Coordinates of C-alpha atoms in Angstrom, one line a residue:
Chain A
M174 CA 113.4 131.9 92.5
R175 CA 112.4 130.0 95.6
V176 CA 110.0 127.1 95.7
G177 CA 107.6 126.6 98.6
I178 CA 104.9 124.3 99.9
A179 CA 101.5 126.1 99.8
G180 CA 99.4 123.2 101.0
V181 CA 99.3 119.6 102.1
G182 CA 96.5 117.0 102.2
W183 CA 96.3 113.4 103.2
F184 CA 93.8 110.6 103.3
G185 CA 93.7 107.0 104.6
F186 CA 96.7 105.8 106.6
Q187 CA 94.6 102.8 107.5
P188 CA 95.6 99.1 107.0
E189 CA 92.6 98.9 104.6
V190 CA 90.6 101.8 103.3
V191 CA 87.5 99.7 102.6
D192 CA 85.1 102.1 101.1
Y193 CA 87.3 104.1 98.7
S194 CA 89.2 103.1 95.6
F195 CA 92.6 104.6 95.0
R196 CA 91.2 107.2 92.7
E197 CA 88.8 108.4 95.4
M198 CA 91.6 108.4 98.0
M199 CA 93.5 110.7 95.5
F200 CA 90.4 113.0 95.2
K201 CA 90.0 113.1 99.0
A202 CA 93.6 114.0 99.6
A203 CA 93.5 116.5 96.8
Q204 CA 90.4 118.2 98.3
R205 CA 92.2 118.6 101.6
A206 CA 95.4 119.9 100.0
Y207 CA 93.5 122.5 98.0
E208 CA 91.6 123.6 101.0
D209 CA 94.9 123.8 102.9
A210 CA 96.2 126.0 100.0
G211 CA 93.6 128.7 100.6
G212 CA 90.9 127.1 98.5
L213 CA 92.9 126.7 95.4
D214 CA 91.0 125.8 92.3
P215 CA 92.8 123.0 90.4
R216 CA 91.0 123.7 87.2
K217 CA 92.1 127.4 87.2
D218 CA 95.1 127.9 89.5
V219 CA 97.4 124.9 88.8
D220 CA 99.9 124.9 85.9
A221 CA 100.9 121.2 86.1
F222 CA 100.4 118.0 88.1
V223 CA 103.0 115.2 88.8
S224 CA 101.9 111.9 90.0
C225 CA 104.3 109.3 91.5
Q226 CA 103.1 105.6 91.0
E227 CA 104.0 102.2 89.8
D228 CA 101.8 100.0 87.5
F229 CA 102.4 96.8 89.5
W230 CA 101.4 98.5 92.8
E231 CA 98.2 99.6 91.1
G232 CA 97.5 96.3 89.2
I233 CA 96.8 98.5 86.2
A234 CA 98.9 98.7 83.1
I235 CA 99.7 102.2 81.8
S236 CA 98.3 103.6 85.1
D237 CA 99.6 107.0 84.2
E238 CA 96.3 107.5 82.3
F239 CA 94.5 107.2 85.6
A240 CA 96.3 110.1 87.1
P241 CA 94.8 113.3 85.9
D242 CA 91.0 113.5 86.8
P243 CA 91.1 112.4 90.5
V244 CA 93.3 115.5 91.3
G245 CA 91.5 117.9 89.0
G246 CA 94.0 117.6 86.2
A247 CA 92.0 116.4 83.2
M248 CA 93.2 118.0 79.9
K249 CA 96.0 119.8 81.7
S250 CA 99.8 119.2 81.9
V251 CA 100.2 116.0 83.9
Y252 CA 103.5 114.1 84.4
T253 CA 104.0 110.8 85.9
V254 CA 107.1 109.5 87.6
A255 CA 107.7 105.8 88.4
G256 CA 109.2 106.6 91.8
D257 CA 108.8 107.8 95.4
G258 CA 106.5 110.8 96.0
L259 CA 109.6 112.9 97.0
Q260 CA 110.9 112.4 93.4
C261 CA 107.7 114.2 92.3
V262 CA 108.6 117.0 94.6
G263 CA 112.1 117.2 92.8
Q264 CA 110.3 117.3 89.4
A265 CA 108.0 120.2 90.8
Y266 CA 111.0 122.0 92.2
M267 CA 112.7 121.9 88.8
M268 CA 109.7 122.9 86.9
I269 CA 109.0 126.0 89.1
K270 CA 112.7 126.8 89.2
S271 CA 112.7 126.9 85.4
G272 CA 110.2 129.9 85.5
L273 CA 107.7 128.1 83.3
F274 CA 105.4 127.0 86.1
D275 CA 104.2 128.8 89.2
V276 CA 101.9 126.3 90.8
V277 CA 102.5 122.4 90.5
V278 CA 100.6 119.8 92.4
V279 CA 102.3 116.6 93.5
E280 CA 100.5 113.4 94.1
S281 CA 101.1 109.8 95.2
H282 CA 98.7 107.1 96.3
A283 CA 98.9 103.4 97.5
K284 CA 96.5 100.7 98.2
P285 CA 98.6 97.7 99.3
S286 CA 95.4 96.1 100.8
D287 CA 94.2 95.5 97.1
I288 CA 97.2 93.2 96.4
I289 CA 96.7 89.6 97.3
T290 CA 100.2 88.4 96.3
L291 CA 102.3 91.3 97.5
N292 CA 105.5 89.1 98.0
D293 CA 105.4 88.1 94.4
V294 CA 104.9 91.6 93.2
M295 CA 107.9 92.8 95.3
L296 CA 110.0 90.0 93.9
F297 CA 109.0 91.0 90.4
A298 CA 111.2 93.9 91.0
T299 CA 114.4 91.7 91.3
D300 CA 116.6 90.6 88.4
P301 CA 114.8 88.0 86.3
I302 CA 118.0 86.2 85.4
S303 CA 120.1 86.1 88.5
I304 CA 117.6 86.3 91.4
R305 CA 114.0 85.6 90.4
P306 CA 114.5 81.9 89.8
L307 CA 115.5 81.4 93.5
D308 CA 111.8 81.9 94.4
I309 CA 112.6 83.7 97.7
G310 CA 109.7 83.0 99.9
N311 CA 110.0 86.3 101.7
A312 CA 111.2 89.6 100.1
H313 CA 112.2 90.9 103.6
A314 CA 115.1 88.4 103.4
L315 CA 116.8 90.8 101.1
A316 CA 116.7 93.5 103.7
A317 CA 118.0 91.0 106.2
L318 CA 121.0 90.5 104.1
E319 CA 121.7 94.2 104.3
A320 CA 120.9 94.3 107.9
R321 CA 123.5 91.6 108.8
A322 CA 126.2 93.3 106.6
Y323 CA 125.6 96.6 108.3
M324 CA 125.4 95.3 111.8
H325 CA 128.5 93.1 111.4
K326 CA 130.6 95.9 110.0
Y327 CA 129.6 98.6 112.6
G328 CA 128.9 96.5 115.7
V329 CA 125.2 97.2 115.8
T330 CA 123.4 94.8 118.1
E331 CA 119.8 93.7 118.5
E332 CA 119.5 96.0 121.5
H333 CA 120.2 98.9 119.3
L334 CA 117.4 97.8 117.0
E335 CA 115.2 97.5 120.1
A336 CA 115.9 101.1 120.8
V337 CA 114.8 102.2 117.3
V338 CA 111.6 100.1 117.6
E339 CA 110.8 101.4 121.0
K340 CA 111.3 105.1 120.0
A341 CA 109.2 104.7 116.9
H342 CA 106.2 103.3 118.8
R343 CA 106.5 105.8 121.6
A344 CA 106.7 108.8 119.1
G345 CA 104.0 107.3 116.9
A346 CA 101.6 107.1 119.8
K347 CA 101.3 110.9 119.5
N348 CA 100.7 110.8 115.9
P349 CA 97.0 110.4 115.1
R350 CA 97.7 108.7 111.8
A351 CA 100.2 106.2 113.1
V352 CA 97.9 103.2 113.1
Y353 CA 100.6 100.7 113.9
A354 CA 102.0 102.6 116.9
S355 CA 102.0 100.4 119.9
P356 CA 103.9 101.9 122.8
G357 CA 105.4 99.2 125.0
R358 CA 105.7 96.8 122.1
S359 CA 108.5 94.3 122.9
R360 CA 110.8 93.6 120.0
S361 CA 112.6 90.7 121.6
S362 CA 109.2 88.8 122.1
S363 CA 108.2 89.2 118.4
P364 CA 109.0 86.3 116.2
V365 CA 112.1 86.1 114.1
V366 CA 111.2 86.4 110.4
A367 CA 114.6 86.5 108.6
D368 CA 117.3 86.9 111.2
P369 CA 118.5 89.3 112.3
L370 CA 115.1 90.8 111.5
R371 CA 112.2 90.2 113.8
D372 CA 108.6 91.0 113.0
A373 CA 108.9 94.2 115.0
D374 CA 111.8 95.3 112.9
I375 CA 109.6 95.3 109.8
A376 CA 107.0 98.0 109.0
K377 CA 103.5 96.9 107.9
F378 CA 101.8 98.2 104.8
V379 CA 99.2 100.9 104.8
D380 CA 96.7 102.5 102.3
A381 CA 97.3 106.2 101.9
A382 CA 97.2 109.1 99.5
V383 CA 99.1 112.5 99.9
V384 CA 98.8 115.5 97.8
V385 CA 101.2 118.6 98.0
V386 CA 100.8 122.0 96.4
L387 CA 104.0 123.7 95.5
A388 CA 104.3 127.3 94.2
S389 CA 106.9 129.9 93.3
D390 CA 107.7 132.7 95.7
R391 CA 106.1 134.9 93.2
V392 CA 102.6 133.6 93.8
I393 CA 102.7 131.5 97.0
R394 CA 101.4 134.2 99.2
D395 CA 98.1 134.0 97.3
Y396 CA 97.7 130.5 98.8
T397 CA 99.2 130.5 102.2
D398 CA 100.6 132.9 104.9
A399 CA 102.9 130.1 106.2
P400 CA 105.0 128.7 103.3
V401 CA 107.6 126.0 104.0
W402 CA 110.4 126.4 101.5
V403 CA 112.0 123.5 99.5
D404 CA 115.6 124.5 99.4
G405 CA 117.0 121.2 98.1
A406 CA 115.8 118.1 96.4
W407 CA 118.1 115.4 95.1
W408 CA 117.9 111.7 94.4
S409 CA 120.2 108.8 93.5
T410 CA 120.0 105.3 92.3
E411 CA 123.0 103.1 93.0
I412 CA 122.7 100.3 90.5
S413 CA 120.1 97.9 89.1
S414 CA 121.9 94.8 90.1
L415 CA 121.5 94.3 93.8
E416 CA 124.6 92.0 93.8
L417 CA 126.7 95.1 92.8
H418 CA 125.3 97.4 95.4
D419 CA 126.9 98.2 98.8
W420 CA 125.3 95.8 101.2
S421 CA 126.5 97.5 104.3
F422 CA 125.7 101.2 103.6
P423 CA 123.1 103.1 101.6
V424 CA 125.3 105.0 99.2
H425 CA 122.3 106.1 97.4
A426 CA 121.0 108.0 100.5
R427 CA 124.5 109.6 101.0
E428 CA 124.5 110.8 97.4
A429 CA 121.0 112.1 97.5
A430 CA 121.7 114.0 100.9
D431 CA 124.8 115.5 99.7
G432 CA 123.1 116.8 96.5
A433 CA 120.2 118.3 98.5
Y434 CA 122.5 119.9 101.1
A435 CA 124.6 121.5 98.4
Q436 CA 121.5 123.0 96.8
A437 CA 120.4 124.2 100.3
K438 CA 123.9 125.5 101.2
I439 CA 124.0 123.3 104.4
T440 CA 127.6 122.5 105.2
D441 CA 127.3 120.9 108.7
P442 CA 124.0 119.0 108.7
A443 CA 124.4 117.6 112.2
K444 CA 124.4 121.2 113.5
E445 CA 122.1 122.9 111.0
V446 CA 119.3 120.5 110.7
G447 CA 116.6 120.8 113.5
F448 CA 114.9 117.5 112.9
A449 CA 114.6 114.7 110.4
E450 CA 112.0 112.4 108.9
V451 CA 113.7 109.3 107.4
D452 CA 112.8 106.0 106.1
N453 CA 112.6 103.3 108.9
R454 CA 110.7 100.6 107.2
Y455 CA 113.2 98.3 108.7
S456 CA 114.5 99.4 112.1
F457 CA 118.2 99.2 111.1
K458 CA 117.4 101.5 108.1
E459 CA 116.8 104.4 110.6
L460 CA 120.4 104.1 111.8
Q461 CA 121.8 103.7 108.3
H462 CA 119.9 106.7 107.0
V463 CA 120.8 108.9 109.9
E464 CA 124.4 108.2 109.1
A465 CA 124.0 108.6 105.3
L466 CA 122.4 112.0 105.9
R467 CA 125.5 113.0 107.9
L468 CA 123.4 113.5 111.0
A469 CA 125.8 111.1 112.8
P470 CA 129.2 109.8 111.9
V471 CA 129.0 106.4 110.0
G472 CA 128.8 103.7 112.6
A473 CA 127.9 106.1 115.5
A474 CA 124.2 106.4 115.1
K475 CA 123.6 103.3 117.3
D476 CA 125.3 105.1 120.3
L477 CA 123.7 108.4 119.8
M478 CA 120.3 106.6 119.6
A479 CA 121.0 104.8 122.8
D480 CA 121.8 108.3 124.3
G481 CA 118.5 109.6 123.3
A482 CA 119.9 112.2 120.7
F483 CA 117.2 111.2 118.2
C484 CA 114.3 110.9 120.5
P485 CA 111.5 113.4 120.7
G486 CA 113.0 116.3 122.7
G487 CA 116.5 115.1 121.9
R488 CA 119.4 117.0 120.3
L489 CA 118.1 116.1 116.7
P490 CA 114.8 114.3 116.8
V491 CA 114.5 111.7 114.0
N492 CA 111.0 110.5 113.1
L493 CA 108.9 112.5 115.5
S494 CA 106.0 110.8 113.6
G495 CA 107.3 107.4 114.4
G496 CA 108.2 106.9 110.7
A497 CA 107.0 103.9 108.7
L498 CA 107.4 101.6 111.6
A499 CA 104.5 103.5 113.3
E500 CA 102.6 104.8 110.2
G501 CA 103.2 101.8 107.8
V502 CA 104.6 101.8 104.3
P503 CA 102.3 103.3 101.7
F504 CA 104.5 102.3 98.7
E505 CA 105.5 105.5 96.7
V506 CA 103.5 107.7 99.1
H507 CA 106.1 107.1 101.8
G508 CA 108.3 110.2 101.1
L509 CA 105.2 112.4 100.9
A510 CA 104.1 110.9 104.3
R511 CA 107.4 112.0 105.9
L512 CA 107.3 115.4 104.2
S513 CA 103.7 116.2 105.1
Y514 CA 104.3 115.3 108.8
A515 CA 107.3 117.6 108.8
V516 CA 105.5 120.4 107.2
A517 CA 102.8 120.2 109.8
V518 CA 105.6 120.3 112.5
M519 CA 107.2 123.3 110.9
R520 CA 104.0 125.2 110.6
G521 CA 103.1 124.4 114.2
D522 CA 100.0 122.5 113.3
I523 CA 101.5 119.5 115.2
K524 CA 102.9 120.3 118.7
A525 CA 105.9 118.0 118.6
Q526 CA 108.8 117.8 121.0
V527 CA 111.4 119.6 118.9
D528 CA 113.4 122.8 119.8
R529 CA 114.4 123.7 116.3
R530 CA 111.9 123.5 113.6
E531 CA 113.4 126.0 111.0
V532 CA 115.3 123.4 109.0
A533 CA 114.2 119.8 108.4
V534 CA 115.6 117.1 106.2
I535 CA 113.3 114.5 104.6
H536 CA 114.4 111.1 103.2
S537 CA 112.8 108.3 101.5
W538 CA 114.1 105.0 100.1
R539 CA 111.9 102.9 97.8
G540 CA 112.4 99.6 99.8
V541 CA 113.9 96.3 98.7
P542 CA 115.1 95.5 96.1
T543 CA 115.7 99.1 95.2
T544 CA 118.8 101.3 95.6
T545 CA 117.0 104.6 95.3
S546 CA 116.8 107.4 97.8
V547 CA 115.4 110.9 97.7
V548 CA 116.4 113.7 100.1
V549 CA 114.6 117.1 100.5
V550 CA 115.6 120.0 102.6
L551 CA 112.8 122.2 104.1
R552 CA 113.1 125.6 105.6
T553 CA 110.5 127.9 107.3
Chain B
M73 CA 78.2 93.0 99.7
R74 CA 81.7 92.4 98.9
R75 CA 80.9 91.1 95.5
V76 CA 79.6 94.5 94.4
K77 CA 82.3 96.5 96.1
Y78 CA 85.3 94.6 94.7
F79 CA 86.4 93.3 91.3
P80 CA 88.7 90.3 91.6
E81 CA 91.3 90.0 88.9
V82 CA 94.4 87.8 88.3
M83 CA 97.3 89.5 86.5
E84 CA 98.9 87.4 83.7
I85 CA 102.2 87.9 85.2
E86 CA 103.5 84.4 84.6
A87 CA 103.4 85.0 80.9
Y88 CA 106.9 86.5 80.5
V89 CA 110.0 85.1 78.8
Y90 CA 112.9 87.2 79.8
T91 CA 115.9 87.6 77.4
A92 CA 119.2 87.0 79.0
G93 CA 121.1 89.0 76.4
P94 CA 124.3 88.1 74.6
V95 CA 126.5 88.0 77.7
G96 CA 123.7 86.6 79.9
T97 CA 123.1 83.8 77.6
K98 CA 126.8 82.7 77.6
W99 CA 126.7 82.8 81.4
L100 CA 123.6 80.7 81.6
E101 CA 125.1 78.2 79.1
A102 CA 128.3 78.0 81.3
L103 CA 126.0 77.3 84.3
K104 CA 124.4 74.5 82.3
A105 CA 127.9 73.1 81.7
G106 CA 128.7 73.3 85.4
K107 CA 131.1 76.3 85.1
L108 CA 131.0 79.6 87.0
M109 CA 132.0 82.6 84.9
A110 CA 132.2 86.3 85.4
A111 CA 132.0 89.2 82.9
Y112 CA 135.3 90.7 82.0
C113 CA 135.6 94.4 81.3
P114 CA 138.4 95.1 78.7
K115 CA 138.8 98.7 79.8
C116 CA 139.0 98.5 83.6
G117 CA 139.9 94.8 83.8
R118 CA 137.4 94.1 86.4
L119 CA 135.4 90.9 86.6
F120 CA 131.9 91.2 87.7
L121 CA 128.7 89.3 88.6
P122 CA 126.0 89.1 87.6
P123 CA 127.3 89.6 84.1
K124 CA 125.9 92.2 81.7
M125 CA 126.9 93.5 78.3
Y126 CA 128.1 96.8 79.8
C127 CA 130.6 97.4 82.6
P128 CA 128.8 99.3 85.4
Y129 CA 131.9 101.1 86.3
D130 CA 132.9 102.7 82.9
F131 CA 130.2 101.9 80.5
E132 CA 132.5 99.8 78.3
E133 CA 131.0 97.0 76.1
V134 CA 131.6 93.6 77.6
K135 CA 132.1 90.7 75.2
E136 CA 134.0 88.2 77.2
L137 CA 133.3 86.0 80.2
R138 CA 136.1 84.4 82.2
E139 CA 135.8 81.3 84.2
I140 CA 136.3 81.9 88.0
A141 CA 137.2 79.4 90.8
P142 CA 134.0 78.2 92.2
V143 CA 134.8 79.0 95.8
G144 CA 133.1 81.9 97.3
V145 CA 132.9 83.6 100.7
V146 CA 129.7 84.4 102.5
E147 CA 129.5 88.2 102.9
S148 CA 126.1 88.2 104.5
Y149 CA 123.4 85.7 105.2
T150 CA 119.9 85.4 106.8
V151 CA 118.0 82.4 108.0
I152 CA 114.5 82.8 106.7
E153 CA 112.0 81.4 109.3
R154 CA 108.7 82.9 108.1
D155 CA 107.1 83.6 104.9
F156 CA 106.0 87.1 103.8
N157 CA 102.6 86.7 105.6
G158 CA 104.4 85.7 108.9
E159 CA 103.6 82.0 108.6
P160 CA 106.5 79.7 109.8
L161 CA 108.2 77.9 106.9
K162 CA 108.3 74.1 107.0
E163 CA 112.0 74.2 106.7
K164 CA 114.2 77.2 107.5
R165 CA 116.3 78.3 104.6
V166 CA 119.7 80.2 104.6
L167 CA 119.9 82.8 101.9
A168 CA 123.3 84.5 101.4
F169 CA 125.3 86.9 99.5
I170 CA 128.4 85.3 98.1
K171 CA 131.4 87.0 96.8
F172 CA 134.2 85.5 94.8
P173 CA 137.9 86.6 95.3
G174 CA 138.8 89.2 92.6
V175 CA 135.2 89.6 91.4
E176 CA 133.0 92.6 91.9
G177 CA 129.5 91.8 92.9
G178 CA 128.6 88.2 93.5
L179 CA 125.6 85.9 93.7
I180 CA 122.6 85.7 95.9
H181 CA 121.8 82.1 96.6
Y182 CA 121.0 79.5 99.2
V183 CA 123.5 78.0 101.4
K184 CA 123.1 74.6 103.1
A185 CA 124.6 75.0 106.6
D186 CA 123.5 74.5 110.1
K187 CA 125.7 77.3 111.4
P188 CA 126.3 79.8 108.6
R189 CA 128.7 82.6 109.2
I190 CA 130.2 85.6 107.6
G191 CA 133.5 84.7 106.0
M192 CA 132.5 81.1 105.5
R193 CA 134.0 79.5 102.2
V194 CA 131.4 77.9 100.0
R195 CA 131.3 76.0 96.8
P196 CA 128.3 75.3 94.5
K197 CA 126.4 72.0 94.7
W198 CA 125.4 71.5 91.0
R199 CA 122.3 69.7 90.0
D200 CA 122.7 66.6 87.9
E201 CA 120.2 67.9 85.3
R202 CA 120.9 71.5 84.4
R203 CA 118.7 73.8 82.4
G204 CA 120.7 77.1 82.1
L205 CA 119.3 78.8 85.1
V206 CA 120.9 80.2 88.3
T207 CA 119.1 77.4 90.1
D208 CA 121.4 74.8 88.2
I209 CA 123.3 75.5 91.4
E210 CA 121.0 73.8 93.9
Y211 CA 122.7 75.5 96.8
F212 CA 126.2 76.4 98.1
E213 CA 127.9 74.3 100.8
E214 CA 130.9 74.7 102.9
A215 CA 134.1 74.4 100.9

């Protein structure tokens, strides 16, 4: 049994989607995904729906109840996961592999522009006993602690971060939905926020919804002639106490990658993977995640980045989309944003500068203060 | 127009009282007494911070806290210059992750230092009036 992607749809990717509520954004993304999946009818053709969301992001308690109808799932099997959209892909993968489901729709949506006190909401995710009373004025400071620990341990300099930022904006300039892409943006002239992080190192937030249709190999040709196969999906949470996690390396991303590679029977990722879409919501995270995904030896991503290995047209392009630095961070949609871009590249819908598009690895992290990563392996 | 397009709401998120748990309560009582303690796992013998009732390494039940020397080492730090919205802070603040010798984990807290550095030895500056919160330590300063 193989699981494939039959259709993808997205909506928004704007700093503020003014006219539509999150439910209407879900509806628009779903319409597009179903059209992409050969005009699939969600009321007839779909066995189950999985929605990835978080109550506090929505400002709605028990927001699970809001999931079904905007994607055509009222009175059908709907599952909600408090996690990144790629975790929903993992759920759909398992459901289809079980043989009990043939078509599963995955959805995630985000409207950060609705939240007036976003820093407070982010800090609400920290430990209420050991961290919350500190009243940290900027949640990005927690990422800055990780940045310094990583940079100090592996000799990463601000020039290396500059290379990540420059690449993201240059690549993003070719991605129509990368609203924050600004080629030529100078990192060094952007203000220090929480050193070593400058404003240019930190991705902005964006409103977006993405819907993905997954299907078993038994039925997928009913919906698409160009399936992209999900050959691995794994996730890992390191620990709930930030103080006990590894500050210098994302162990969770390494664990998730190793699980997904094992499923996909990939033994030498740096050679077998053609391109990657990884979390870069902070510039240093791209280097860390490239290493965690075994696309570069630990501590070596900075040098390979400087040599252009991960640039568009390079040996192993990373974030041809520009990643979150160019597209923005749409909360739990982020993983599906990375995945939907990769699917379009693999199908040839997007003419990206990449030689090998048969195998792609997709990664998402849930941002500070989480220690959760998801990795998915795609094949054409 | 905006009034009919949007519905403004304030979430009552200040109305929570979090339970520290049996081990967490002992830890907060120790802070109130001006002592720094760490959880002790009877199975693996590790000390760890922040304390919880369960050992994160082997799932053993933790019942005991042990006092630790209040001298830590800065493992990482950041100087926060701007708030989340990008506005400059009136006063820069140094936030650090502090480890204690022989203890797994550590504490995230403020450090008062003009030139913080990784490896810097720091000790807590206790408040005179303590309430049983992590902020009973006002900040850490160079030891």
